[in-house]
Coordinates of C-alpha atoms (C1' of nucleotides) in Angstrom, one line a residue:
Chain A
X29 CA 37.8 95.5 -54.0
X30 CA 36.7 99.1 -53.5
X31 CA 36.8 101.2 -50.7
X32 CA 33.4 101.0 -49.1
X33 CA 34.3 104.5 -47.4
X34 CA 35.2 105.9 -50.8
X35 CA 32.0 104.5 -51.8
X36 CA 30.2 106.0 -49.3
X37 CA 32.1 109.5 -49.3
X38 CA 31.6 109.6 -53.0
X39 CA 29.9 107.4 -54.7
X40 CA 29.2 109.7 -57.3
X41 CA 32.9 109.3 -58.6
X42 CA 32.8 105.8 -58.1
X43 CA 29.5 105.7 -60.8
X44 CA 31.1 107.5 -63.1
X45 CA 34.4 105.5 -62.7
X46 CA 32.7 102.3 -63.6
X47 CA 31.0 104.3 -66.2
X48 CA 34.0 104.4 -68.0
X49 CA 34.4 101.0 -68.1
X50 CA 31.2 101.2 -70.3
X51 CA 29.2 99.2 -67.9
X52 CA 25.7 99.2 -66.6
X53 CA 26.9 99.4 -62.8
X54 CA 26.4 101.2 -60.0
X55 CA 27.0 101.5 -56.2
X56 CA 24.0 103.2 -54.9
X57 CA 22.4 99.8 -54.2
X58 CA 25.6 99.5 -52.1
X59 CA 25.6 102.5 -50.3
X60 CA 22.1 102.3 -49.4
X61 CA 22.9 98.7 -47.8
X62 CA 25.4 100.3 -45.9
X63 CA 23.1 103.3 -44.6
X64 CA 21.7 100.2 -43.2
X65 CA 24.1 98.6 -41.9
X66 CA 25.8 101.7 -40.1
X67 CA 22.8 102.6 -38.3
X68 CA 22.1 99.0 -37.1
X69 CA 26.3 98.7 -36.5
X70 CA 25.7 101.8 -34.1
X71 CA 22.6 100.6 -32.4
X72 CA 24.4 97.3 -31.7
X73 CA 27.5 98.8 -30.3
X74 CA 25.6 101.0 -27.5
X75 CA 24.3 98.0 -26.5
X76 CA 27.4 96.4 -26.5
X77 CA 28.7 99.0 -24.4
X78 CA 25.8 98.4 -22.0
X79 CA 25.9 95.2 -21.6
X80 CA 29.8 95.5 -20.9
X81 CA 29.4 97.9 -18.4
X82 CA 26.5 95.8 -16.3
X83 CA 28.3 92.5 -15.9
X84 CA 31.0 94.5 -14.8
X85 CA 28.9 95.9 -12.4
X86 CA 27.8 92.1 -11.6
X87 CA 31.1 90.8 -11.1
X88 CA 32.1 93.8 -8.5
X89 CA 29.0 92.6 -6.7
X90 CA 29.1 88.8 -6.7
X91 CA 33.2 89.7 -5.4
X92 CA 31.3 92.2 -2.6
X93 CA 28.8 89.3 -2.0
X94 CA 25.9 91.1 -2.9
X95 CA 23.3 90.5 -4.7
X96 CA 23.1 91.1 -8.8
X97 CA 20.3 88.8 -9.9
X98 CA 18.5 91.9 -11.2
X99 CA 21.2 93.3 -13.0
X100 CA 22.3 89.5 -14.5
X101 CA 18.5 89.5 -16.0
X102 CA 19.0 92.8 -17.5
X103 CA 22.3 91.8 -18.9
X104 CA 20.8 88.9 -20.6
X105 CA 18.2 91.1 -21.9
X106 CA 20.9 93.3 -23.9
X107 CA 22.4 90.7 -24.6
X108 CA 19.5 88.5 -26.5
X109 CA 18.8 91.8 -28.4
X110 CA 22.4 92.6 -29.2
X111 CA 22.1 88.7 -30.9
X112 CA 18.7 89.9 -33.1
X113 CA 20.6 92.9 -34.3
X114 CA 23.9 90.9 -35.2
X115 CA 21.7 88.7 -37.3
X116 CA 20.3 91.1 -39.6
X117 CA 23.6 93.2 -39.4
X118 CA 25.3 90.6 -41.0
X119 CA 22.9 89.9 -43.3
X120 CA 23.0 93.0 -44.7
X121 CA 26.8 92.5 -44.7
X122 CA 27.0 89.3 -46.6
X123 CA 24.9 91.4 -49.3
X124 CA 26.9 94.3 -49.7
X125 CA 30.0 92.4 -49.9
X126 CA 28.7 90.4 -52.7
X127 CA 28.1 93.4 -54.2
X128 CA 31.1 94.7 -53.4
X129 CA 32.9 91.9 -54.7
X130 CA 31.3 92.3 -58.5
X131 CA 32.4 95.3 -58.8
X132 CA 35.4 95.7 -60.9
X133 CA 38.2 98.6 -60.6
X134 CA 38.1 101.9 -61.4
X135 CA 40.5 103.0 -64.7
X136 CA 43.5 104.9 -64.8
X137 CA 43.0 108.9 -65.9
X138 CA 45.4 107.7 -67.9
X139 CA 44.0 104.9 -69.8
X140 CA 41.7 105.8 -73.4
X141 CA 38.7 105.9 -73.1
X142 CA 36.6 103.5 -75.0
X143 CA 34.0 100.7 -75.3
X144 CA 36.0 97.3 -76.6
X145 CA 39.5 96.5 -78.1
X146 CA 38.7 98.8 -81.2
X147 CA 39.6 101.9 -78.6
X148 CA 42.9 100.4 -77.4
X149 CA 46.1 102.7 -78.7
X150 CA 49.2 101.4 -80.3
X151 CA 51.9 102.6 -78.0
X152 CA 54.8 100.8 -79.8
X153 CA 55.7 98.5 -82.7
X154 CA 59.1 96.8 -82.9
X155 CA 60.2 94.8 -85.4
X156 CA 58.5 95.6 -88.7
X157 CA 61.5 95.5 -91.0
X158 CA 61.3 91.0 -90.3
X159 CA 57.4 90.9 -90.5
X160 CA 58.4 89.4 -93.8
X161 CA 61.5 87.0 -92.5
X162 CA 59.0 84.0 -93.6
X163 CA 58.7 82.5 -96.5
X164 CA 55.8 84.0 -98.4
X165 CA 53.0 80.6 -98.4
X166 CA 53.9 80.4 -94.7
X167 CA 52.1 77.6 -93.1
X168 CA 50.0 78.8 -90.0
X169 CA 51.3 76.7 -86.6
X170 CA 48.3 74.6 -87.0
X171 CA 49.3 73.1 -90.5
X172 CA 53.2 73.4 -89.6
X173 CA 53.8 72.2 -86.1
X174 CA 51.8 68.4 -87.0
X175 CA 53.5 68.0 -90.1
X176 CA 56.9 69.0 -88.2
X177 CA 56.1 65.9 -85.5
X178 CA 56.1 69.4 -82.7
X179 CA 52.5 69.1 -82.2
X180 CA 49.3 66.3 -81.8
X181 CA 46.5 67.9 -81.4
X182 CA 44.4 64.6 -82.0
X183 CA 45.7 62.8 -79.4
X184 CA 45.6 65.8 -77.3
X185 CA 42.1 65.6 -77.3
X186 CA 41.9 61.7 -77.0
X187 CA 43.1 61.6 -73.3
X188 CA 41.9 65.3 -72.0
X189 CA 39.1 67.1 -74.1
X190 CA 38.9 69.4 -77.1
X191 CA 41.4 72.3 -76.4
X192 CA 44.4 70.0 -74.6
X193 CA 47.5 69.4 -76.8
X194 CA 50.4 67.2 -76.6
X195 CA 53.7 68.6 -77.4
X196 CA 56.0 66.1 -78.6
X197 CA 59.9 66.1 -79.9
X198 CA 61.0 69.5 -80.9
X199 CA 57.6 70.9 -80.1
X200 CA 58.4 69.5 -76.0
X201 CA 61.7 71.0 -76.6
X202 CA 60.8 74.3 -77.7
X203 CA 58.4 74.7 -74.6
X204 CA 61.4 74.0 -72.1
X205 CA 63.9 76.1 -73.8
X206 CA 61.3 79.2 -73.9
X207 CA 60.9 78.6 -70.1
X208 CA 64.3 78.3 -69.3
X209 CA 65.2 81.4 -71.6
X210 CA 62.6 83.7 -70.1
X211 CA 63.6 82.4 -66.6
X212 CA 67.2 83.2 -67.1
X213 CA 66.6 86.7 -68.3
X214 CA 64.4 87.9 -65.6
X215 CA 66.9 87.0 -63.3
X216 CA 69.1 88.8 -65.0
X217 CA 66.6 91.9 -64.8
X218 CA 66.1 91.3 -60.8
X219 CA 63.2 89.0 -60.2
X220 CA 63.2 86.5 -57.9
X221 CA 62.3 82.7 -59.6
X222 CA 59.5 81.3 -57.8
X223 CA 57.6 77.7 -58.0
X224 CA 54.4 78.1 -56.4
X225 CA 51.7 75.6 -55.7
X226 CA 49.6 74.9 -58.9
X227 CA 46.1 74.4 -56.9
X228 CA 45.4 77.2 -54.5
X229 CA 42.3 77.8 -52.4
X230 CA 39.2 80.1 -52.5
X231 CA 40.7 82.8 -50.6
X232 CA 43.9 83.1 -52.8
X233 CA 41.0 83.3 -56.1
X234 CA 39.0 86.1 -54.4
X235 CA 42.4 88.0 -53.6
X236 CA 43.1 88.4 -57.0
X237 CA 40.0 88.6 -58.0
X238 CA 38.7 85.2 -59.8
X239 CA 36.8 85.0 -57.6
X240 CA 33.4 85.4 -56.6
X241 CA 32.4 86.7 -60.0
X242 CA 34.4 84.2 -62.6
X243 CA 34.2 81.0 -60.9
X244 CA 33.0 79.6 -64.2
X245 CA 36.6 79.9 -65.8
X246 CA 38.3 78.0 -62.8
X247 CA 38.8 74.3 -63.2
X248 CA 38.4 73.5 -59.5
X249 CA 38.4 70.1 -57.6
X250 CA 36.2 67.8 -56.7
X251 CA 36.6 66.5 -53.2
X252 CA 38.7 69.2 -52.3
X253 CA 38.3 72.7 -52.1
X254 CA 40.8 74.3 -54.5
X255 CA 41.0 75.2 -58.2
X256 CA 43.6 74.7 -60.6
X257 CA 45.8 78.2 -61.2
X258 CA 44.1 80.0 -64.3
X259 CA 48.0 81.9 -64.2
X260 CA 50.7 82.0 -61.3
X261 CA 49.4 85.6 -60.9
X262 CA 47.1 84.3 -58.5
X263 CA 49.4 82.0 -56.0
X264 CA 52.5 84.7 -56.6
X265 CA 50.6 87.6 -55.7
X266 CA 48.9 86.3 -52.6
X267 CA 52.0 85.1 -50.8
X268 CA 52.3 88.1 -48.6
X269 CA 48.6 87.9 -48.0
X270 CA 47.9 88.8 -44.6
X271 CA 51.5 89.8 -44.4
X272 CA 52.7 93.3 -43.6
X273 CA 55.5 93.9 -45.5
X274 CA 58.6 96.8 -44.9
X275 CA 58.7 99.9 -46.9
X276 CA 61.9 99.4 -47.3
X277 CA 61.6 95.4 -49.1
X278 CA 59.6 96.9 -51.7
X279 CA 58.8 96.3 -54.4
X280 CA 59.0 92.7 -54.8
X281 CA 59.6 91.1 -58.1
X282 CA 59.1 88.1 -59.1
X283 CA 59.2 85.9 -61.8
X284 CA 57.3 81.9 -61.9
X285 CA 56.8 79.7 -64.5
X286 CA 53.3 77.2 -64.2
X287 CA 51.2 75.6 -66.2
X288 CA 47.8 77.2 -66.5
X289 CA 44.6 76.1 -66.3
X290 CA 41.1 77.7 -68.0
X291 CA 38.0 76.4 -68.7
X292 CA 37.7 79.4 -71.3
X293 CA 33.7 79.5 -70.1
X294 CA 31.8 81.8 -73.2
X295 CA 34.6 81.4 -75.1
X296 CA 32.9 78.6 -77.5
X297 CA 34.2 79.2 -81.0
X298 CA 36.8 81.7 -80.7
X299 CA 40.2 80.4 -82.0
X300 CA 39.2 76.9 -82.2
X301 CA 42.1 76.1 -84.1
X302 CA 45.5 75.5 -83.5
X303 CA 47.7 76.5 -80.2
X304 CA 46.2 79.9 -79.0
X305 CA 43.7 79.4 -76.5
X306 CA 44.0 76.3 -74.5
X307 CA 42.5 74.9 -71.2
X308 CA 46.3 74.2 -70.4
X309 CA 48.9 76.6 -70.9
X310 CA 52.5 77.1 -70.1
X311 CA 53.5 81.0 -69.0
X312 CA 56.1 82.8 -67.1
X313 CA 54.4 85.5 -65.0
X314 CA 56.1 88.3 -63.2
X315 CA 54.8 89.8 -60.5
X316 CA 55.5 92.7 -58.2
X317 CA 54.5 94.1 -55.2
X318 CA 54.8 98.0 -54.7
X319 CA 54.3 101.2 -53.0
X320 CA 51.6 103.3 -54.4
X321 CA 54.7 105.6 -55.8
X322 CA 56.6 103.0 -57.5
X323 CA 53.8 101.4 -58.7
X324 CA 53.5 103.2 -62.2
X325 CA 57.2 103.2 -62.7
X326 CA 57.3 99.7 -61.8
X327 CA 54.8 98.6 -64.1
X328 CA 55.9 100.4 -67.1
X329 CA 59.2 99.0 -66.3
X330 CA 57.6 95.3 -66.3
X331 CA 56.0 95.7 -69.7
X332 CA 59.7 96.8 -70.9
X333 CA 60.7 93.8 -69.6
X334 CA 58.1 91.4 -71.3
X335 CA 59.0 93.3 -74.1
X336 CA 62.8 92.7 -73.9
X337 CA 61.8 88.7 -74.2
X338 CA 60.0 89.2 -77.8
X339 CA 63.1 91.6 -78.1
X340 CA 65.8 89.0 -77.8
X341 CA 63.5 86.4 -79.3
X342 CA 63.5 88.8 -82.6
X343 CA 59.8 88.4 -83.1
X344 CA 57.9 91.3 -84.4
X345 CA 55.2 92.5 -81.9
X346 CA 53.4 95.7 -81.4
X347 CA 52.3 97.4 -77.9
X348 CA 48.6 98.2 -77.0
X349 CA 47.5 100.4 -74.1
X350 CA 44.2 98.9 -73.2
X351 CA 41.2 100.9 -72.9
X352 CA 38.9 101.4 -70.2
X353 CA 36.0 98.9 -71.4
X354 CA 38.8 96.2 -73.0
X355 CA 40.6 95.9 -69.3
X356 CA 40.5 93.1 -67.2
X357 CA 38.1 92.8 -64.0
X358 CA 40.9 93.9 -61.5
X359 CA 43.1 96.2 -63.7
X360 CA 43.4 100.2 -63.3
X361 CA 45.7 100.2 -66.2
X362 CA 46.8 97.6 -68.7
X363 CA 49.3 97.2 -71.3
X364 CA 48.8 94.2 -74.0
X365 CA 52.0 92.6 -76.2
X366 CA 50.7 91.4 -79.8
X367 CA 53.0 89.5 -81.7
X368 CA 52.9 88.8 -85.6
X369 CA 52.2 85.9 -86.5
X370 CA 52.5 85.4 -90.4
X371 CA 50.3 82.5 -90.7
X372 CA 47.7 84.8 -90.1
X373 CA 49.0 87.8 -91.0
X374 CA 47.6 89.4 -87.8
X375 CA 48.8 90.5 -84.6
X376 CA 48.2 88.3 -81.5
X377 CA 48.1 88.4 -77.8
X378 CA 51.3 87.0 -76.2
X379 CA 51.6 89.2 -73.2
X380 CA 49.3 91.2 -70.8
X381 CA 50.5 93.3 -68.0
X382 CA 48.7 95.1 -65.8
X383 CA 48.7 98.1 -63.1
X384 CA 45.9 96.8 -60.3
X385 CA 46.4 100.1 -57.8
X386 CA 45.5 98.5 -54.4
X387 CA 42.3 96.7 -55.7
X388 CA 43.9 93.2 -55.0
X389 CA 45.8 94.4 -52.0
X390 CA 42.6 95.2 -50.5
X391 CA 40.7 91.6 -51.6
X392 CA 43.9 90.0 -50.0
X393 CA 45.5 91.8 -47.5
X394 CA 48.8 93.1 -48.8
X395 CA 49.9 95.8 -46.8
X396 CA 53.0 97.8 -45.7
X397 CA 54.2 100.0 -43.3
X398 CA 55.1 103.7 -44.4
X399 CA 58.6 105.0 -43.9
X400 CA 57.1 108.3 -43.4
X401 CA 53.9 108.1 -41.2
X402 CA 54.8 104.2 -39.4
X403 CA 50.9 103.6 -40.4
X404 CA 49.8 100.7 -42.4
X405 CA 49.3 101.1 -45.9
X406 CA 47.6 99.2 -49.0
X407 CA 50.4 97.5 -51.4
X408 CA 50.1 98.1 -54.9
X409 CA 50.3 95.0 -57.6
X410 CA 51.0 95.0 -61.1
X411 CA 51.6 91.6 -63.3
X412 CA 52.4 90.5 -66.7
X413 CA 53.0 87.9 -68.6
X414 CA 56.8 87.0 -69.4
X415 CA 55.4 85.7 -71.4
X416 CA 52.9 83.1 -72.6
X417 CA 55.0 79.9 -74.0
X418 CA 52.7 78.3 -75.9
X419 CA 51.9 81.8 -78.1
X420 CA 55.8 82.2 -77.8
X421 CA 55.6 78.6 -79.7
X422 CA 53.4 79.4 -82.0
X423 CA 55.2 82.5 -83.5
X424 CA 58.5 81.4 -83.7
X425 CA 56.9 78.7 -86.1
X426 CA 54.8 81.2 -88.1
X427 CA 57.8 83.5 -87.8
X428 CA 61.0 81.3 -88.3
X429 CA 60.3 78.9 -90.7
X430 CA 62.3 78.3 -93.2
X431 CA 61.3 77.5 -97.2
X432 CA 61.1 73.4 -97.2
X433 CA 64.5 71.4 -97.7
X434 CA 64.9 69.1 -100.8
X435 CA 63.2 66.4 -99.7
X436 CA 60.3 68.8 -99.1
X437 CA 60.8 68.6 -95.4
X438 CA 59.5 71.3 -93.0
X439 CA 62.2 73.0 -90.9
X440 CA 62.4 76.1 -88.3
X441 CA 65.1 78.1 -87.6
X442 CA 66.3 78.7 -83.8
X443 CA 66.0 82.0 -82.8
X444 CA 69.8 83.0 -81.5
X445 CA 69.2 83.0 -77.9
X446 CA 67.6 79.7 -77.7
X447 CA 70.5 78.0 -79.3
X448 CA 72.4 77.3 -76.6
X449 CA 68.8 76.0 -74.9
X450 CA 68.4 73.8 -78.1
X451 CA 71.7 72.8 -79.0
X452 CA 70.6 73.3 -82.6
X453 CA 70.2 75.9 -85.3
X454 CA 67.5 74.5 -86.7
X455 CA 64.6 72.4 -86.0
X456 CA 63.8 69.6 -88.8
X457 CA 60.9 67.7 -88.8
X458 CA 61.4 64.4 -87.3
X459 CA 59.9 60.8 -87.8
X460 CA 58.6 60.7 -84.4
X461 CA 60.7 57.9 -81.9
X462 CA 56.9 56.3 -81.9
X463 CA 54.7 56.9 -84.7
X464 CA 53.0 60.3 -84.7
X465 CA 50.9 60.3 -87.9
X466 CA 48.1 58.0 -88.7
X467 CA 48.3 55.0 -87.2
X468 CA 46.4 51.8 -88.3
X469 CA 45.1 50.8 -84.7
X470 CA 46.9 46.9 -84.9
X471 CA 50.0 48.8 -84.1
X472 CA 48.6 50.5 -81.1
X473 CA 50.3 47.2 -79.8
X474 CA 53.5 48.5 -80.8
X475 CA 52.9 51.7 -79.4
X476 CA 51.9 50.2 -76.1
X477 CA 55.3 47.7 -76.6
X478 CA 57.8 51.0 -77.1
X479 CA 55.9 52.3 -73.8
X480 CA 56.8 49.4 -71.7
X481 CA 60.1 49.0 -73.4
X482 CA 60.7 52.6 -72.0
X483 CA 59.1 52.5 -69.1
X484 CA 61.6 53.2 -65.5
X485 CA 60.5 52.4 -62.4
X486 CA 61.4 55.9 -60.6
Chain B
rG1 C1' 44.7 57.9 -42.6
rG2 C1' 45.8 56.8 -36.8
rA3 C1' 47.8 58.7 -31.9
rG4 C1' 49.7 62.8 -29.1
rA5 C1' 51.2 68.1 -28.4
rG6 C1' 50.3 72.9 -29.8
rG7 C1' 48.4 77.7 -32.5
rU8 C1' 48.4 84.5 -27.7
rG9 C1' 50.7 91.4 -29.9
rG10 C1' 56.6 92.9 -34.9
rC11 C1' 59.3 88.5 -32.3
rU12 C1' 60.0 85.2 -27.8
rG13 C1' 56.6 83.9 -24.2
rA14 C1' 53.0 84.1 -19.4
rG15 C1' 48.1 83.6 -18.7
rU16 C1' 42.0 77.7 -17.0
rG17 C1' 35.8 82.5 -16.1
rG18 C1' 35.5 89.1 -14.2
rC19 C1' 40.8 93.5 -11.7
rU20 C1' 43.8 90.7 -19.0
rG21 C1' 43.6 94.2 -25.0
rA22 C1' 46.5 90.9 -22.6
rA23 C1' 52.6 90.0 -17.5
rA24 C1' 57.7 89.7 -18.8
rG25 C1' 61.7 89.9 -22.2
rC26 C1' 63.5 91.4 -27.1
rG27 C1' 62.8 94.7 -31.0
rG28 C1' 60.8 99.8 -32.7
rC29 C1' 59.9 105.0 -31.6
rU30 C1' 60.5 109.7 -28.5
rU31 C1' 63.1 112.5 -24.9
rC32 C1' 67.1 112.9 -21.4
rC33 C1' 72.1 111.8 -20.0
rU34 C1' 77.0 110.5 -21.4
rG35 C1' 82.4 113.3 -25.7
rC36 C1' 82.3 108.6 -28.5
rU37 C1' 82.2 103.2 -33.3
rA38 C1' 78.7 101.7 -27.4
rA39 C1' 76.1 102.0 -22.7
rG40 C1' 72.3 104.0 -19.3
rA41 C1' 67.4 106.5 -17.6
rA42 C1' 62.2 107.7 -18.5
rG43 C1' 58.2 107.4 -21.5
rU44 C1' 55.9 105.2 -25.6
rU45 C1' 54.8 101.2 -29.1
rA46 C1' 48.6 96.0 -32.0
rU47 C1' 44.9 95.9 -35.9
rG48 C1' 40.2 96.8 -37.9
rG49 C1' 35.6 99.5 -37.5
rG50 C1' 32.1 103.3 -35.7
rG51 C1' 31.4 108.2 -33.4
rU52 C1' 33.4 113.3 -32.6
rG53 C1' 37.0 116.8 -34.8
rU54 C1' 39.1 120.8 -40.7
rU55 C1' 38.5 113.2 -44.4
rA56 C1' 44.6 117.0 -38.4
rA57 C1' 45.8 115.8 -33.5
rG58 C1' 43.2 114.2 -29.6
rC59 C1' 39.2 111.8 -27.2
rC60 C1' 35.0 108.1 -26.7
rC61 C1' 32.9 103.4 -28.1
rC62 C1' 32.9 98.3 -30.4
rA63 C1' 35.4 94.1 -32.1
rU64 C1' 39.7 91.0 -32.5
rC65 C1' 44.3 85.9 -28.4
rG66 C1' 44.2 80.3 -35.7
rG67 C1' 38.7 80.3 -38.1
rG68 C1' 33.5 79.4 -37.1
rG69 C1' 29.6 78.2 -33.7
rG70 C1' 27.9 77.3 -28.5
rU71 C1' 27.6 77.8 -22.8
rU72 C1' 27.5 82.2 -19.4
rC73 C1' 25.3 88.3 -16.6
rG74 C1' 30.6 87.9 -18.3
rA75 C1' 35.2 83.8 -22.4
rA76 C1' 42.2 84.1 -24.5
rU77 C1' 40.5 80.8 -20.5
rC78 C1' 34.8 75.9 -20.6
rC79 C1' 32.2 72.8 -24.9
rC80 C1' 31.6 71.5 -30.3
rC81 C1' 33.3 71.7 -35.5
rC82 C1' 37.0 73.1 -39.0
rC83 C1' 42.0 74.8 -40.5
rC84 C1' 47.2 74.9 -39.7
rU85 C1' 52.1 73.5 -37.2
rC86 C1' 55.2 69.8 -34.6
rU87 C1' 56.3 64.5 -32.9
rC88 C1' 55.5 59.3 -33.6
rC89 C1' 53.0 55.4 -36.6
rG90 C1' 51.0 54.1 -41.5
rC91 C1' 51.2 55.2 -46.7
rC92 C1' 54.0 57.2 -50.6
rA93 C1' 57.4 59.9 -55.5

RNA sequence: GGAGAGGUGGCUGAGUGGCUGAAAGCGGCUUCCUGCUAAGAAGUUAUGGGGUGUUAAGCCCCAUCGGGGGUUCGAAUCCCCCCCUCUCCGCCA
C-alpha cells in the first residue's frame, strides 16, 4: 500500500510512477476522496472536542449537585451529529481504501523501463558451455518423466482436476531430495528454516498483497475463512505483522519450504502441458525482513543465493531484471531466474525474487524501531524463490538425461549434490511397485489389493 | 464441540461509569552524583491521525485498554456478537 500522505503531497509523482508500470491508473480519484474525508475528519473532531469538554462540565456539576440537564441535551445533540458525520466519513474511507488497495507499487529508478517481458534485461547467464550436456533428440519432461514411471499426470487429474500431478518413485524422490538440498544450503547461507501454516487468513493475503485485487488466484475454503498459500511468501512475511521489531534483529532471513496452491485464474491455455504451471506446487521461499538500507543489498544478495542452488545443481540458467510493466503487483524491483530446459530449447522461470520497499510493510504492519531517531519505522521485504521444485524437476530431466541404456530404457543422471540425497548416481526408469501404465480396469482390483496389503494403521 | 477463567502501555500488573491515556513495578532514555566491572538521585518514556510550525522542535486537538456494535451527557469499566489464550471434559493423528 501507498502512502496516502505521499499521495496527497504529490500525487503528481505518484501518476507518473504507476505510469511506468504502463498502466491506465491514477490517484486523483483518491485524493479527491480524501479532500473529503479530511474536511469531514476535521469537522468531526471539533465536535468531538465539544462534546468532551461539556460532559465534563456535566460531571463537575452532577458531583457539585447542580443542575446540568441543559448542558446533558446539548451534549446529546453533538453527539447525534458527531454519529451522522462518522457515517459518511467512513464511507468515504471504505472507498478510498479500496482504491488504495488496487493500486500497485511504484518501480525502482533502477528497474528498465518497459511495457511486457520483451523489455526485461539479461543481467547474467551461467552455464552455457553444458546447454548441450543432453543428448541431442532430448525428450521434453512431459514425454520423459511418464515413460521414466517419475510422473502420472493422468491420474493426477483423476482424483484433483486438470493441472494436479502425482509424483511417483524416482519422480517423489527427486521432489524430497531438491527440498532437502535447498533447505540444507540456505542454512548454510544464514536463513532460518521455517514450517508455517499452509492456510492463512484474509488479513495475512492483503498484507502481502493477494489480496483485495487477486482473490480469483486463491483457492480459499469453504466453511472457513482462509485460503490455501499461493507461496510461503505470504505466511513467512506476515509473521511479525503487527510486531515491532529491533533495529538491531534485522534483517531476518528466512528460508520455508510449502506446497503451493494457484487457481492460475486467466491463465487458460498457457503451458498446458507437462510440469510447469500447476495448481499445486512444491517451492522453497526465502524471505527477509530489512531496514530500508539493507534492503537493496539484501535482496541482491538473495537472488545470489537462489542462484547459488541452480549453481550447485549445474543447470544452465540466465538472470532477468524485470521491467517496470512485467513486475509483480507489490514489487519495486524484481529479479527473475530462467533455467534451460533442452526439451524446449528455451529458457524458463524457476525463480523470482523481489525488492517490495515498505509496500507490504505498510499493508501489514511490519515495523521497527530506529537505532538512530528511537521512532518507529516501515520494514522493508524482499522474497524469492529458492527455488521452485517442481521447475527444479523438470530441468534436471530435460537437462540430465542420459542417451537410453541397451534395453532402450530411459535414465537420468543425479546431479552431484543430490547424490548423497538419492543414494544413487542415476535414476533408471522403474516398473512401478503397482502398475503405472495402462491399466485394463479388472486389475483395478489388484491395485486396490496392493493398497490394503500396504496399508498401516498410524 | 461443551463448561469455566481470562485478553490493559516494551514487559509484569492495578483499575466495575466522570478526577484514568491509564496506579505501581521492571525495562529504556536523559541529566546529576559517586573513582570503578556496580550502586544511588531527579526527570523522562505508548501508537496512529489531524491542525499549526521550514514535510525541525514545540504546542493544540481526536482516536485507541483483543476486534466490531450498543446503552449513556460521559465507557478500559455496563450489554450483545466475534476472535484469541488458559484449564477441565469430549473428539482426534
Amino acid at each position: 500500500m501507498l502512502d496516502i500522505r505521499w499521495i496527497r503531497q504529490d500525487a503528481e509523482a505518484v501518476n507518473a510512477g504507476l505510469k511506468r508500470r504502463s498502466l491506465h491508473l491514477s490517484v486523483d480519484a483518491i485524493v479527491a476522496l480524501d479532500n473529503q474525508r479530511l474536511a469531514l475528519l476535521q469537522e468531526e473532531e471539533t465536535l468531538r472536542s465539544q462534546r468532551n469538554a461539556l460532559s465534563k462540565e456535566v460531571g463537575q456539576r452532577k458531583s457539585k449537585g447542580e443542575n446540568a440537564d441543559e448542558l446533558m441535551a446539548q451534549t446529546k445533540a453533538i453527539a447525534e451529529r458527531i454519529k451522522i458525520l462518522e457515517a459518511d466519513k467512513d464511507a468515504l474511507e471504505v472507498q478510498q481504501n479500496a482504491l488504495l488497495l488496487d493500486i500497485p507499487n511504484i518501480p525502482s529508478m533502477q528497474s528498465p523501463v518497459g511495457a511486457d517481458e520483451n523489455a526485461n534485461v539479461e543481467v547474467r547467464r551461467w552455464g552455457d558451455e553444458l546447454k548441450n550436456r543432453a543428448p541431442k533428440d532430448a525428450l521434453a519432461h512431459w514425454d520423459l518423466g511418464p515413460a521414466m514411471g517419475m510422473l502420472d499426470f493422468e491420474r493426477g487429474v483423476k482424483v484433483a482436476q486438470s493441472r494436479f500431478t502425482l509424483q511417483r518413485g524416482w519422480g517423489a524422490k527427486l521432489s524430497r531430495a531438491l527440498i532437502n538440498f535447498m533447505l540444507d544450503t540456505h542454512e548454510g547461507l544464514g536463513y532460518e528454516e521455517l514450517r508455517p501454516p499452509y492456510l492463512v487468513n484474509a488479513d495475512a493475503m492483503k498484507g502481502t498483497g493477494q489480496l483485495p485485487k487477486f482473490e480469483a488466484d486463491m483457492f480459499r475454503c469453504q466453511d472457513d475463512a482462509l485460503y490455501l498459500i499461493p507461496t510461503a511468501e505470504v505466511p513467512v512475511t506476515n509473521l511479525y505483522a503487527n510486531e515491532v521489531l529491533l533495529e538491531s534483529q534485522l534483517p531476518f532471513c528466512f528460508s520455508a519450504y510449502t506446497p503451493c496452491f494457484r487457481r492460475e485464474a486467466g491463465s487458460a491455455g498457457r503451458d498446458t502441458r507437462g510440469f510447469i504451471r500447476q495448481h499445486q506446487f512444491d517451492k522453497v521461499e526465502l524471505v527477509k525482513l530489512t531496514t530500508a538500507e539493507q534492503a537493496e543489498a539484501e535482496h541482491l544478495k538473495l537472488v545470489a543465493d537462489a542462484e547459488r542452488i541452480l549453481q550447485l545443481l549445474e543447470l544452465p540458467y540466465r538472470a532477468m531484471e524485470l521491467c517496470t510493466g512485467d513486475m509483480g503487483f507489490s514489487a519495486q524491483r524484481c529479479f527473475d531466474l530462467e533455467v534451460w530446459l533442452p526439451g524446449q530449447q528455451a529458457y524458463r522461470e524457476i525463480s523470482s525474487c523481489s525488492h517490495f520497499g515498505d509496500f507490504q510493510a505498510r499493508r501489514a504492519g511490519l515495523k521497527y524501531r530506529s537505532e538512530a531517531t528511537n521512532k518507529l519505522e516501515w520494514c522493508h521485504t524482499i522474497n524469492g524463490s529458492g527455488l521452485a521444485i517442481g521447475r527444479t524437476v523438470v530441468a534436471i530431466l530435460e537437462n540430465y538425461q542420459l542417451p537410453p541404456d541397451a534395453q532402450g530404457r530411459y535414465r537420468v543422471a543425479v546431479p552431484t549434490v543430490l547424490q548423497p540425497y538419492l543414494k544413487t548416481e542415476i535414476l533408471e526408469a522403474t516398473e512401478a511397485v503397482h502398475p503405472f501404465g495402462v491399466v485394463e480396469s479388472d486389475s483395478s482390483l489388484t491395485l486396490l489389493q496392493g493398497a490394503e496389503k500396504g496399508r498401516v494403521n498410524v
